[in-house]
């Protein structure tokens, strides 16, 4: 055990050596129950260090952060560092039963967060059942010492964490959802930095205020930490200039609204260049299925200029916030992101592809077993979700440990298909044969060779219902080279790819009844979860695992596990 720990320490020293400025930082995360009052009532929620949203981790590019996670709650927990690639070190990645067993009540786990080429904003969150509703926070990754932002130095930085709030305890929401087999209860509010804002009852005193000085520029670091929804966001009378997403810089994109997927981060510049006043910052859902019931509330914060003036009352509301069902506004914003792709921040889009994958994303239905309750499809079924018709069956022990020790038998199979088992009109609006809705339930992984170049086309289907799927890959960033509505046709659609400056992301919304093509190099040996970041979809099984094999050389292999991996 000691030997392993010295090897791991040696790796950190080695990192510090090659980037002489890289630092080793330490944080302590105590998972604990904390009382919070929102929407007229007080409830106890699981937090980190008593904070909602949780503490921000601030580091520089290339640093190593050690986070001692101490579980003082009464609930199994794991923590994931969303967007951090963790080169060769999947052990700290966090998804429950993929890379680790949970940190049980009373236990602790010292996690190493290995930053490499990420720069900008990422976030961390719980990755076990639905605890991430309240267990999340930002990771701010500043440029290395001696380097600067690829845009004018902002006067100040402002964090914005978008969340979703239920009056009921999230664990109860989750259990009712699992037991019922139907849709989960809608949230009761959205939040900006933990506060619903003054369009809800009982929130007026706690509205988030962002105080600005006229003439100054602010760098806003935003994450969508909501559980089940894409979000539209706007600031009254102010445009913003997006400069980064998912821990990579983008070309400046000026817009008077924002679309952000759960899991995604956006960095944008906000110039306080309007008449001194109070302006609403507002956010609400993008919902492509207007017939469904959804949380149609609006969360607000206030952008408050300093100085002596009589503010308008109420504050000015953003007229540019898109309507709930504005698919074009959602698609257009996301499809407009471009990598910065400068000399200082070059990109490396794979141009020769070794492995071509085509994955369908579907909502499924499983006929109601005789002894269960089933709230889906007029109480006849339970919802499921799948990739290439496979509903991911979460094992009860970690896949990474089983793979590393060569004892995979019975834990997972390596037959995840490269293409769906059946071709059909994926996006047909009606009349899809109901028999197609039944998925296969299995724990299958896709093996990738070290440094294999991969193109993966996600195809949304209209089985049960079409909806945007924000797909998230662990351990890698990918280039989003194309997207569109309808069925993907390689001959036609590959001609539209952007191979010049596609955005470098880890979470991308595949449009409703549409497709998205991504490319990446499997250069990070390990076991990496890929899943929809809508919590209800991943709970229904919309996930799969990539295992990137070791390369030949010693520096292309998974590092040994730490001695304190939580046991099952
Ligand atoms: C939360 O509030 C309840 C009811 O008022 C109280 O019993 C409990 O001790 C509080 N918990 C914490 C952690 O403060
Ligand atoms: C972490 O767990 C270990 C093993 O159970 C224990 O020895 C140690 O005291 C714990 N540390 C903290 C800070 O709780
Ligand atoms: C606020 O409370 C009033 C009175 O109970 C109710 O009519 C109204 O719908 C509530 N508004 C919101 C946004 O919850
Ligand atoms: C905000 O914009 C609206 C519409 O352009 C305009 O009528 C209003 O005067 C502006 N408010 C302030 C405080 O600048
Ligand atoms: C939200 O939905 C409720 C119930 O369907 C409806 O009564 C209300 O008008 C809606 N509010 C908005 C702002 O769309
Ligand atoms: C969305 O864009 C499509 C194609 O550009 C257009 O045909 C359609 O009218 C637009 N819909 C809305 C609601 O703007
Ligand atoms: C977004 O909409 C604008 C204005 O309608 C249009 O010029 C632009 O091409 C659209 N971009 C994308 C990626 O659809
Ligand atoms: C339902 O029945 C199946 C098959 O008889 C059995 O395996 C399962 O444990 C039962 N589940 C419950 C919740 O009773
Ligand atoms: C597939 O379904 C779409 C939407 O219903 C329809 O417009 C299209 O014609 C269908 N394509 C084929 C090849 O049947
Ligand atoms: C998925 O697999 C199930 C079970 O083999 C089958 O019944 C169903 O038709 C398949 N659906 C699709 C869309 O491939
Ligand atoms: C694998 O790719 C990485 C980064 O893309 C490169 O630095 C490395 O040399 C490659 N390794 C091998 C063995 O080809
Ligand atoms: C907590 O995790 C342990 C180890 O995986 C497992 O045996 C136990 O059932 C879990 N407890 C709950 C309540 O899920
Ligand atoms: Cu999804």
XYZ file of C-alpha atoms and ligand atoms in Angstrom:
737
model
C 0.000 0.000 0.000
C 2.712 2.474 0.953
C 4.502 1.681 -2.259
C 1.477 2.641 -4.381
C 1.052 5.855 -2.501
C 4.693 6.791 -3.059
C 4.317 6.092 -6.766
C 1.302 8.382 -6.921
C 3.187 11.059 -5.027
C 6.104 10.609 -7.394
C 3.767 11.337 -10.274
C 2.743 14.645 -8.718
C 6.348 15.616 -8.123
C 7.058 14.682 -11.718
C 4.222 16.916 -12.914
C 5.504 19.770 -10.768
C 8.889 19.223 -12.317
C 7.823 19.408 -15.956
C 5.697 22.487 -15.347
C 7.897 24.127 -12.795
C 5.095 26.508 -11.816
C 2.405 23.883 -11.279
C 1.181 23.845 -7.710
C -0.169 21.194 -5.399
C -3.329 22.543 -3.738
C -5.400 21.056 -0.922
C -9.106 21.272 -0.161
C -11.309 19.515 2.368
C -14.886 18.681 1.428
C -17.098 17.667 4.334
C -20.348 16.165 3.071
C -23.002 17.017 5.644
C -26.671 17.775 6.188
C -27.420 21.518 6.347
C -30.682 23.423 6.809
C -31.698 25.881 4.104
C -34.799 28.026 3.797
C -36.260 28.584 0.339
C -39.786 28.987 -1.051
C -41.306 29.543 2.387
C -39.969 26.428 4.077
C -36.842 25.074 5.715
C -35.422 21.739 4.717
C -32.295 19.788 5.370
C -30.091 19.119 2.366
C -26.829 17.360 1.736
C -24.104 19.947 1.135
C -20.357 20.219 0.985
C -19.025 22.310 3.884
C -22.543 23.573 4.618
C -22.690 25.572 1.391
C -25.256 25.586 -1.420
C -23.878 25.911 -4.042
C -20.711 24.310 -2.710
C -17.216 25.798 -2.420
C -15.342 26.959 -5.513
C -12.003 25.306 -6.252
C -9.545 27.802 -7.722
C -6.395 26.552 -9.441
C -4.147 27.316 -12.358
C -3.701 25.380 -15.553
C -1.691 22.223 -14.900
C -2.066 22.255 -11.102
C -2.883 19.194 -9.033
C -5.619 19.559 -6.449
C -6.018 17.091 -3.600
C -9.529 17.062 -2.215
C -10.114 15.127 0.989
C -13.746 14.115 0.807
C -15.115 13.258 4.253
C -18.607 11.810 4.367
C -20.362 13.007 7.519
C -23.802 12.545 5.955
C -25.928 9.425 6.198
C -25.817 8.730 2.502
C -23.422 6.995 0.071
C -21.663 9.594 -2.049
C -19.121 10.012 -4.858
C -17.676 13.233 -6.287
C -16.835 13.828 -9.962
C -14.604 16.619 -11.324
C -16.617 17.389 -14.413
C -14.443 18.102 -17.438
C -11.127 17.351 -15.722
C -9.410 14.752 -17.896
C -7.440 13.097 -15.067
C -4.693 11.864 -17.398
C -4.064 8.154 -16.751
C -5.749 8.482 -13.395
C -9.407 7.430 -13.626
C -9.330 6.426 -9.942
C -10.500 9.879 -8.805
C -13.019 10.465 -11.593
C -15.997 9.599 -9.418
C -18.965 8.034 -11.270
C -20.411 5.486 -8.875
C -19.794 1.856 -9.897
C -17.945 2.948 -13.030
C -14.655 4.069 -11.462
C -15.327 3.609 -7.759
C -17.584 2.271 -5.060
C -19.317 4.936 -2.989
C -17.780 6.742 -0.031
C -20.018 5.352 2.684
C -21.241 7.340 5.692
C -18.328 7.891 8.088
C -15.721 7.071 5.428
C -13.411 9.365 3.490
C -11.521 9.372 0.183
C -8.612 11.612 -0.769
C -9.189 12.466 -4.436
C -6.564 13.787 -6.808
C -7.781 16.238 -9.411
C -5.135 16.298 -12.144
C -5.489 19.382 -14.308
C -3.714 19.273 -17.672
C -4.807 21.367 -20.674
C -8.077 22.616 -19.166
C -8.325 26.407 -18.781
C -11.456 28.370 -17.955
C -14.346 27.040 -15.912
C -15.326 23.498 -14.990
C -17.294 22.193 -12.028
C -17.550 19.337 -9.577
C -20.642 17.435 -8.518
C -21.847 14.292 -6.792
C -22.081 11.321 -9.166
C -24.268 8.936 -7.192
C -28.094 8.793 -7.355
C -29.496 12.370 -7.431
C -27.317 13.959 -4.743
C -25.765 16.295 -7.258
C -28.897 18.483 -6.959
C -27.259 20.102 -3.926
C -23.664 18.798 -4.058
C -21.919 20.865 -6.704
C -19.626 23.849 -7.176
C -17.331 25.593 -9.632
C -13.740 24.793 -10.581
C -12.001 27.969 -11.739
C -8.863 27.282 -13.777
C -6.786 30.413 -14.267
C -4.035 30.744 -16.874
C -0.559 29.628 -15.786
C 1.465 32.226 -13.915
C 3.030 34.551 -16.447
C 0.300 34.006 -19.031
C -2.942 35.921 -19.478
C -6.460 35.484 -20.761
C -6.808 35.631 -24.536
C -9.111 38.652 -24.027
C -8.736 41.955 -22.162
C -8.237 41.447 -18.443
C -11.693 41.748 -16.818
C -12.097 44.057 -13.822
C -13.734 41.343 -11.759
C -15.007 37.764 -11.951
C -18.541 36.652 -11.138
C -19.655 33.058 -10.554
C -23.150 32.007 -11.661
C -24.368 28.541 -10.740
C -27.774 27.637 -12.167
C -29.644 25.009 -10.171
C -32.989 23.340 -9.700
C -34.889 23.273 -6.384
C -37.527 20.890 -5.102
C -39.613 21.655 -2.029
C -39.420 17.922 -1.269
C -36.177 16.283 -0.213
C -34.273 15.243 -3.365
C -33.833 11.703 -2.061
C -37.619 11.362 -1.827
C -38.015 12.798 -5.335
C -35.503 10.232 -6.570
C -37.096 7.291 -4.755
C -40.595 8.179 -5.975
C -39.223 8.458 -9.501
C -37.520 5.051 -9.325
C -40.480 3.356 -7.668
C -43.055 4.851 -10.013
C -41.249 4.174 -13.276
C -42.609 7.366 -14.830
C -41.332 10.935 -15.091
C -39.868 12.523 -11.960
C -41.693 15.318 -10.145
C -40.931 18.689 -11.701
C -38.726 21.041 -9.763
C -40.491 23.871 -7.933
C -37.950 26.522 -8.819
C -34.758 27.241 -10.657
C -31.987 28.995 -8.766
C -29.166 31.443 -9.476
C -26.387 30.948 -6.919
C -28.810 29.068 -4.692
C -31.604 31.680 -4.758
C -34.869 31.417 -6.755
C -35.320 35.194 -6.922
C -38.219 37.569 -6.456
C -40.667 36.117 -8.955
C -41.263 33.358 -6.356
C -42.955 33.725 -2.985
C -40.740 34.206 0.081
C -37.519 34.839 -1.813
C -37.338 38.589 -2.018
C -34.829 39.117 0.787
C -32.525 36.450 -0.591
C -32.362 37.423 -4.243
C -28.839 37.178 -5.666
C -27.476 40.653 -6.420
C -24.550 41.247 -8.720
C -23.159 44.690 -8.052
C -21.343 46.397 -10.911
C -19.610 49.674 -11.599
C -20.551 51.430 -14.808
C -17.738 51.156 -17.369
C -16.215 47.978 -15.956
C -16.064 44.530 -17.569
C -16.928 41.340 -15.695
C -15.954 37.770 -16.506
C -18.923 35.585 -15.663
C -18.186 31.908 -15.067
C -21.408 29.995 -15.417
C -22.437 26.382 -15.043
C -25.796 24.749 -15.561
C -26.013 22.487 -12.511
C -29.725 21.792 -13.056
C -30.775 18.152 -12.978
C -33.118 17.676 -15.863
C -33.203 20.671 -18.144
C -31.472 22.886 -20.641
C -31.734 26.536 -19.663
C -32.156 29.876 -21.449
C -30.516 32.845 -19.757
C -30.458 36.585 -20.455
C -29.621 39.894 -18.807
C -31.981 42.817 -19.433
C -30.579 45.364 -21.908
C -27.119 43.749 -21.925
C -25.467 41.565 -24.527
C -22.717 39.225 -23.434
C -19.614 37.983 -25.248
C -18.944 34.271 -24.791
C -15.206 33.559 -24.569
C -15.070 29.986 -23.293
C -16.988 26.781 -22.700
C -16.188 23.530 -20.887
C -12.678 24.613 -19.899
C -11.517 25.755 -23.359
C -11.503 29.177 -24.997
C -13.873 30.062 -27.803
C -13.911 32.779 -30.421
C -15.817 35.734 -29.011
C -19.534 35.164 -29.596
C -21.790 38.133 -28.929
C -25.355 37.281 -28.016
C -28.305 38.756 -26.156
C -29.276 35.363 -24.666
C -27.574 32.104 -23.739
C -28.518 28.431 -24.042
C -26.719 26.140 -21.624
C -26.990 22.358 -21.178
C -26.846 20.651 -17.811
C -23.172 19.863 -17.293
C -21.935 22.581 -19.619
C -20.008 25.662 -18.517
C -19.828 29.043 -20.261
C -17.463 31.933 -19.647
C -18.632 35.290 -20.921
C -17.715 38.946 -20.663
C -20.352 41.341 -19.417
C -19.767 45.044 -19.945
C -21.588 47.315 -17.509
C -22.238 49.801 -20.297
C -25.919 50.678 -19.826
C -27.560 53.536 -17.893
C -27.177 53.032 -14.135
C -30.173 51.000 -13.033
C -31.317 47.628 -11.724
C -31.645 44.960 -14.401
C -33.045 41.469 -14.083
C -30.834 38.519 -14.867
C -33.340 35.789 -15.718
C -33.312 32.118 -16.597
C -35.939 29.540 -17.468
C -36.126 26.182 -19.164
C -35.814 25.314 -22.781
C -38.402 22.601 -23.264
C -38.816 21.122 -26.719
C -41.958 19.238 -25.721
C -44.440 22.035 -25.037
C -47.315 19.604 -24.480
C -45.599 18.109 -21.440
C -45.864 19.526 -17.922
C -42.667 21.173 -16.832
C -41.317 23.708 -14.343
C -42.327 26.906 -16.143
C -41.099 29.278 -13.436
C -38.443 31.950 -13.992
C -35.485 32.500 -11.711
C -33.985 35.962 -11.407
C -31.033 37.765 -9.937
C -30.428 41.496 -10.080
C -27.638 43.304 -11.889
C -27.269 46.397 -9.756
C -25.230 49.398 -10.876
C -23.431 51.324 -8.132
C -24.215 55.009 -7.619
C -26.985 57.378 -6.640
C -30.055 57.009 -8.821
C -33.650 55.940 -8.540
C -33.847 52.414 -9.911
C -36.836 51.303 -11.931
C -39.134 49.140 -9.875
C -39.386 46.317 -10.627
C -36.045 45.962 -12.422
C -36.079 45.868 -16.227
C -36.879 42.317 -17.454
C -34.894 40.825 -20.386
C -37.066 40.887 -23.492
C -34.534 38.646 -25.234
C -35.099 35.557 -23.072
C -36.300 32.975 -25.630
C -39.682 31.283 -25.251
C -39.735 27.838 -23.575
C -40.145 26.005 -26.875
C -37.749 27.997 -29.075
C -35.774 25.125 -30.616
C -34.102 27.468 -33.077
C -32.782 29.696 -30.309
C -31.419 26.636 -28.512
C -29.846 25.082 -31.583
C -28.539 28.318 -33.036
C -26.655 29.374 -29.907
C -24.967 25.995 -29.414
C -24.124 25.604 -33.092
C -22.519 29.058 -33.144
C -19.713 28.192 -30.683
C -16.227 28.046 -32.244
C -12.848 27.174 -30.790
C -10.511 30.096 -30.327
C -7.882 28.094 -32.253
C -5.110 30.676 -31.883
C -1.331 30.218 -31.846
C -1.370 30.288 -28.017
C -4.410 28.026 -27.828
C -4.100 25.691 -30.796
C -6.480 22.855 -31.514
C -5.841 19.399 -32.900
C -8.954 18.088 -34.639
C -8.507 14.457 -35.742
C -8.604 14.493 -39.547
C -7.967 10.789 -40.147
C -10.480 8.609 -38.371
C -9.661 5.050 -37.273
C -12.913 4.200 -35.561
C -16.359 5.308 -36.682
C -19.227 4.939 -34.243
C -22.918 5.666 -34.706
C -24.960 5.748 -31.492
C -28.742 6.152 -31.310
C -30.159 7.878 -28.220
C -33.645 6.704 -27.321
C -36.294 6.883 -24.659
C -37.726 3.387 -24.204
C -40.588 1.672 -22.457
C -40.553 -1.652 -20.642
C -43.958 -3.307 -20.148
C -45.057 -3.229 -16.538
C -43.929 -6.289 -14.575
C -46.915 -7.815 -12.776
C -45.706 -6.956 -9.277
C -44.591 -3.343 -9.888
C -46.137 0.090 -10.139
C -45.726 1.688 -13.516
C -46.556 5.306 -14.114
C -45.345 5.560 -17.719
C -47.525 5.524 -20.839
C -50.979 5.349 -19.209
C -49.645 3.151 -16.398
C -48.686 0.305 -18.746
C -44.911 0.657 -18.647
C -41.773 1.867 -16.987
C -39.588 4.323 -18.852
C -36.061 3.347 -19.785
C -33.472 4.971 -22.029
C -30.749 3.529 -24.201
C -27.772 4.023 -26.455
C -27.837 1.711 -29.482
C -30.821 0.018 -27.884
C -28.839 -0.949 -24.764
C -30.091 0.283 -21.420
C -27.033 0.524 -19.203
C -27.374 -1.812 -16.252
C -25.280 -0.276 -13.473
C -23.195 -3.001 -11.801
C -22.863 -3.153 -8.012
C -19.080 -3.043 -8.068
C -16.760 -0.682 -9.936
C -15.947 -1.520 -13.581
C -12.539 0.178 -13.301
C -11.377 -2.073 -10.465
C -12.652 -5.176 -12.261
C -10.867 -4.176 -15.492
C -7.613 -3.205 -13.771
C -7.427 -6.468 -11.869
C -8.496 -8.492 -14.915
C -11.601 -9.869 -13.203
C -14.209 -8.429 -15.549
C -16.188 -11.677 -15.906
C -19.666 -11.140 -14.601
C -19.158 -7.389 -14.083
C -19.313 -6.171 -17.698
C -19.098 -7.332 -21.296
C -17.096 -5.680 -24.081
C -19.663 -6.072 -26.858
C -21.200 -2.623 -26.988
C -22.194 -2.311 -30.674
C -20.581 0.331 -32.950
C -23.891 0.802 -34.770
C -27.508 0.332 -33.684
C -28.919 -3.187 -34.135
C -31.743 -1.923 -36.316
C -32.059 0.819 -38.926
C -35.363 2.674 -38.974
C -36.572 6.191 -39.589
C -35.142 7.420 -36.292
C -36.881 10.769 -36.310
C -40.244 9.757 -37.768
C -42.801 12.019 -36.125
C -45.542 9.423 -35.718
C -46.323 5.792 -36.408
C -43.057 4.290 -35.114
C -43.797 0.650 -34.265
C -44.273 0.379 -30.499
C -42.387 -2.931 -30.458
C -39.188 -0.967 -31.190
C -39.460 0.720 -27.796
C -38.286 -2.298 -25.838
C -34.545 -2.032 -25.097
C -32.019 -4.687 -24.179
C -30.703 -4.276 -20.612
C -26.963 -4.978 -20.259
C -23.591 -3.739 -18.974
C -21.512 -3.455 -22.129
C -18.411 -1.359 -22.817
C -16.637 -0.237 -25.994
C -12.895 -0.944 -26.044
C -10.756 1.719 -27.728
C -7.111 1.370 -28.659
C -4.726 3.858 -27.129
C -4.562 6.976 -29.324
C -7.269 5.676 -31.650
C -9.006 8.556 -33.447
C -12.752 8.284 -33.042
C -15.700 9.851 -34.816
C -18.949 9.370 -32.976
C -22.276 10.444 -34.430
C -25.120 10.687 -31.926
C -28.545 10.244 -33.471
C -31.555 11.261 -31.395
C -34.586 9.077 -32.020
C -38.289 9.701 -31.613
C -39.026 6.389 -29.876
C -41.498 7.265 -27.082
C -40.443 10.933 -27.472
C -37.689 12.980 -29.042
C -35.850 15.447 -26.818
C -32.426 17.122 -26.618
C -29.812 14.890 -24.978
C -26.809 16.699 -23.460
C -24.174 13.987 -23.872
C -21.161 14.064 -21.573
C -17.897 12.136 -21.978
C -15.517 11.602 -19.061
C -11.730 11.635 -19.438
C -11.635 13.490 -22.764
C -12.751 16.630 -24.516
C -14.155 16.205 -27.996
C -14.515 18.453 -31.001
C -18.100 19.051 -32.060
C -17.692 18.933 -35.837
C -21.320 19.016 -36.934
C -24.981 18.873 -35.996
C -28.403 19.115 -37.577
C -32.033 18.087 -37.401
C -33.440 14.856 -38.848
C -31.642 11.612 -39.705
C -27.882 11.785 -40.186
C -26.756 10.938 -43.718
C -22.994 10.495 -43.873
C -22.619 11.373 -47.568
C -24.531 14.593 -47.173
C -23.785 15.657 -43.604
C -20.061 14.921 -43.362
C -19.601 17.583 -46.062
C -20.924 20.191 -43.637
C -18.366 19.404 -40.897
C -16.337 22.196 -39.382
C -12.801 20.788 -39.113
C -11.226 24.235 -38.829
C -12.404 25.632 -35.491
C -15.001 23.299 -33.942
C -15.605 23.879 -30.222
C -13.719 21.639 -27.779
C -16.321 20.424 -25.291
C -17.219 17.641 -22.883
C -20.974 18.112 -22.900
C -22.999 18.715 -26.049
C -26.746 18.908 -26.533
C -27.765 16.567 -29.345
C -30.768 18.401 -30.799
C -34.244 16.922 -30.490
C -34.772 14.479 -33.362
C -31.414 15.505 -34.718
C -27.756 14.468 -34.720
C -24.366 15.657 -33.533
C -20.960 14.459 -34.736
C -17.953 14.582 -32.411
C -14.306 13.618 -32.864
C -11.692 12.792 -30.264
C -8.438 10.945 -29.770
C -8.596 8.179 -27.168
C -5.324 9.312 -25.605
C -6.274 8.769 -21.969
C -6.041 5.157 -20.815
C -8.799 4.375 -18.352
C -12.447 3.576 -17.849
C -14.647 6.498 -18.838
C -18.376 6.892 -18.493
C -20.361 8.548 -21.272
C -23.939 9.497 -20.537
C -26.789 11.886 -20.980
C -26.530 14.668 -18.399
C -30.288 14.799 -17.902
C -30.448 12.993 -14.580
C -33.682 11.166 -15.358
C -32.210 9.820 -18.603
C -28.998 8.511 -17.061
C -31.091 6.947 -14.284
C -33.144 5.261 -17.003
C -29.949 3.835 -18.508
C -28.763 6.330 -21.143
C -25.082 5.700 -20.542
C -22.231 3.472 -21.633
C -18.543 3.073 -20.878
C -15.427 3.469 -22.983
C -12.351 1.569 -21.888
C -9.250 3.115 -23.433
C -6.530 0.470 -23.441
C -3.020 1.105 -22.212
C -0.456 2.196 -24.782
C 2.872 0.412 -25.198
C 5.145 2.823 -23.374
C 5.227 3.113 -19.594
C 3.875 6.676 -19.738
C 0.810 5.525 -21.649
C -0.553 3.256 -18.931
C -3.096 3.707 -16.169
C -1.376 4.781 -12.956
C -1.763 2.505 -9.951
C -4.775 3.025 -7.672
C -4.484 5.031 -4.457
C -4.493 2.975 -1.248
C -7.773 4.431 -0.001
C -10.113 3.484 -2.870
C -13.512 3.045 -1.201
C -14.477 -0.632 -0.946
C -17.883 -1.970 -1.963
C -32.336 21.457 10.940
O -33.579 21.869 11.444
C -34.235 20.869 12.208
C -35.638 21.345 12.545
O -35.610 22.671 12.954
C -33.391 20.580 13.433
O -34.008 19.577 14.197
C -32.026 20.105 12.989
O -31.182 19.918 14.090
C -31.380 21.092 12.047
N -30.197 20.470 11.465
C -29.032 21.082 11.351
C -27.943 20.311 10.735
O -28.884 22.219 11.746
C -10.367 8.723 7.015
O -10.572 7.310 7.106
C -9.478 6.643 7.678
C -9.722 5.143 7.563
O -10.977 4.830 8.115
C -9.290 7.100 9.121
O -8.163 6.484 9.671
C -9.079 8.611 9.115
O -9.045 9.070 10.451
C -10.202 9.315 8.389
N -9.895 10.717 8.275
C -10.771 11.657 8.520
C -10.285 13.068 8.360
O -11.924 11.427 8.857
C -47.443 32.735 -4.175
O -48.427 32.552 -3.187
C -49.736 32.918 -3.604
C -50.640 32.836 -2.427
O -50.472 31.628 -1.750
C -50.135 31.997 -4.764
O -51.407 32.371 -5.241
C -49.138 32.142 -5.890
O -49.423 31.229 -6.924
C -47.721 31.879 -5.397
N -46.787 32.197 -6.446
C -45.746 31.405 -6.755
C -44.872 31.860 -7.853
O -45.505 30.380 -6.149
C -33.901 48.823 -21.674
O -34.205 48.530 -23.044
C -35.534 48.935 -23.379
C -35.839 48.403 -24.758
O -34.746 48.591 -25.596
C -35.640 50.434 -23.299
O -36.928 50.858 -23.616
C -35.335 50.846 -21.879
O -35.287 52.264 -21.787
C -33.985 50.302 -21.418
N -33.867 50.543 -20.002
C -32.812 51.146 -19.470
C -32.843 51.364 -17.998
O -31.837 51.413 -20.123
C -47.188 27.442 -16.021
O -47.968 26.280 -16.043
C -49.179 26.411 -15.306
C -49.848 25.072 -15.240
O -49.824 24.429 -16.462
C -50.047 27.477 -15.978
O -51.241 27.641 -15.258
C -49.271 28.790 -15.994
O -49.984 29.763 -16.703
C -47.907 28.612 -16.642
N -47.135 29.808 -16.459
C -46.396 30.337 -17.419
C -45.584 31.534 -17.048
O -46.335 29.862 -18.551
C -36.600 27.777 -37.163
O -35.707 27.719 -38.250
C -36.255 27.062 -39.360
C -35.159 26.878 -40.406
O -34.286 27.950 -40.410
C -37.435 27.887 -39.874
O -38.004 27.240 -40.986
C -38.462 28.011 -38.762
O -39.515 28.844 -39.147
C -37.847 28.584 -37.514
N -38.784 28.494 -36.429
C -38.968 29.484 -35.589
C -39.982 29.236 -34.503
O -38.372 30.526 -35.667
C -28.233 31.723 -36.104
O -29.176 32.700 -36.482
C -28.607 33.778 -37.206
C -29.707 34.819 -37.411
O -30.887 34.223 -37.843
C -28.038 33.245 -38.505
O -27.443 34.297 -39.228
C -27.001 32.184 -38.190
O -26.549 31.604 -39.378
C -27.585 31.116 -37.322
N -26.517 30.218 -36.929
C -26.676 28.911 -36.856
C -25.475 28.143 -36.426
O -27.714 28.344 -37.087
C -41.310 -9.258 -9.010
O -41.344 -10.529 -9.575
C -40.123 -10.968 -10.100
C -40.340 -12.254 -10.871
O -41.242 -13.076 -10.201
C -39.128 -11.107 -8.966
O -37.874 -11.514 -9.467
C -38.969 -9.751 -8.295
O -38.119 -9.845 -7.181
C -40.315 -9.205 -7.858
N -40.126 -7.826 -7.450
C -40.758 -7.307 -6.403
C -40.521 -5.843 -6.161
O -41.493 -7.945 -5.702
C -38.805 9.981 -41.717
O -39.694 10.684 -40.867
C -39.768 12.071 -41.164
C -40.590 12.746 -40.085
O -41.800 12.086 -39.906
C -40.359 12.239 -42.556
O -40.418 13.606 -42.879
C -39.456 11.519 -43.552
O -40.045 11.572 -44.819
C -39.246 10.080 -43.167
N -38.211 9.533 -44.004
C -38.357 8.402 -44.680
C -37.204 7.965 -45.477
O -39.394 7.770 -44.624
C -34.115 -3.447 -29.055
O -33.923 -4.764 -28.570
C -35.121 -5.385 -28.198
C -34.747 -6.688 -27.517
O -33.902 -7.424 -28.332
C -35.991 -5.558 -29.424
O -37.214 -6.166 -29.053
C -36.284 -4.187 -29.996
O -37.034 -4.247 -31.180
C -34.989 -3.449 -30.283
N -35.300 -2.087 -30.679
C -34.515 -1.406 -31.491
C -34.957 -0.003 -31.808
O -33.484 -1.846 -31.943
C -0.696 9.675 -28.239
O -1.261 10.977 -28.426
C -0.678 11.947 -27.591
C -1.486 13.236 -27.642
O -2.334 13.307 -28.711
C 0.762 12.134 -27.994
O 1.366 13.112 -27.187
C 1.486 10.804 -27.805
O 2.802 10.911 -28.275
C 0.782 9.683 -28.535
N 1.372 8.440 -28.097
C 1.650 7.451 -28.906
C 2.238 6.235 -28.292
O 1.417 7.512 -30.101
C -23.759 2.040 0.067
O -22.684 1.457 -0.601
C -22.407 0.117 -0.208
C -21.161 -0.306 -0.965
O -21.380 -0.257 -2.344
C -23.610 -0.769 -0.502
O -23.342 -2.083 -0.045
C -24.824 -0.218 0.209
O -25.958 -0.960 -0.134
C -25.042 1.234 -0.180
N -26.126 1.785 0.593
C -27.184 2.330 0.038
C -28.225 2.874 0.981
O -27.332 2.396 -1.166
Cu -31.001 12.384 -22.510
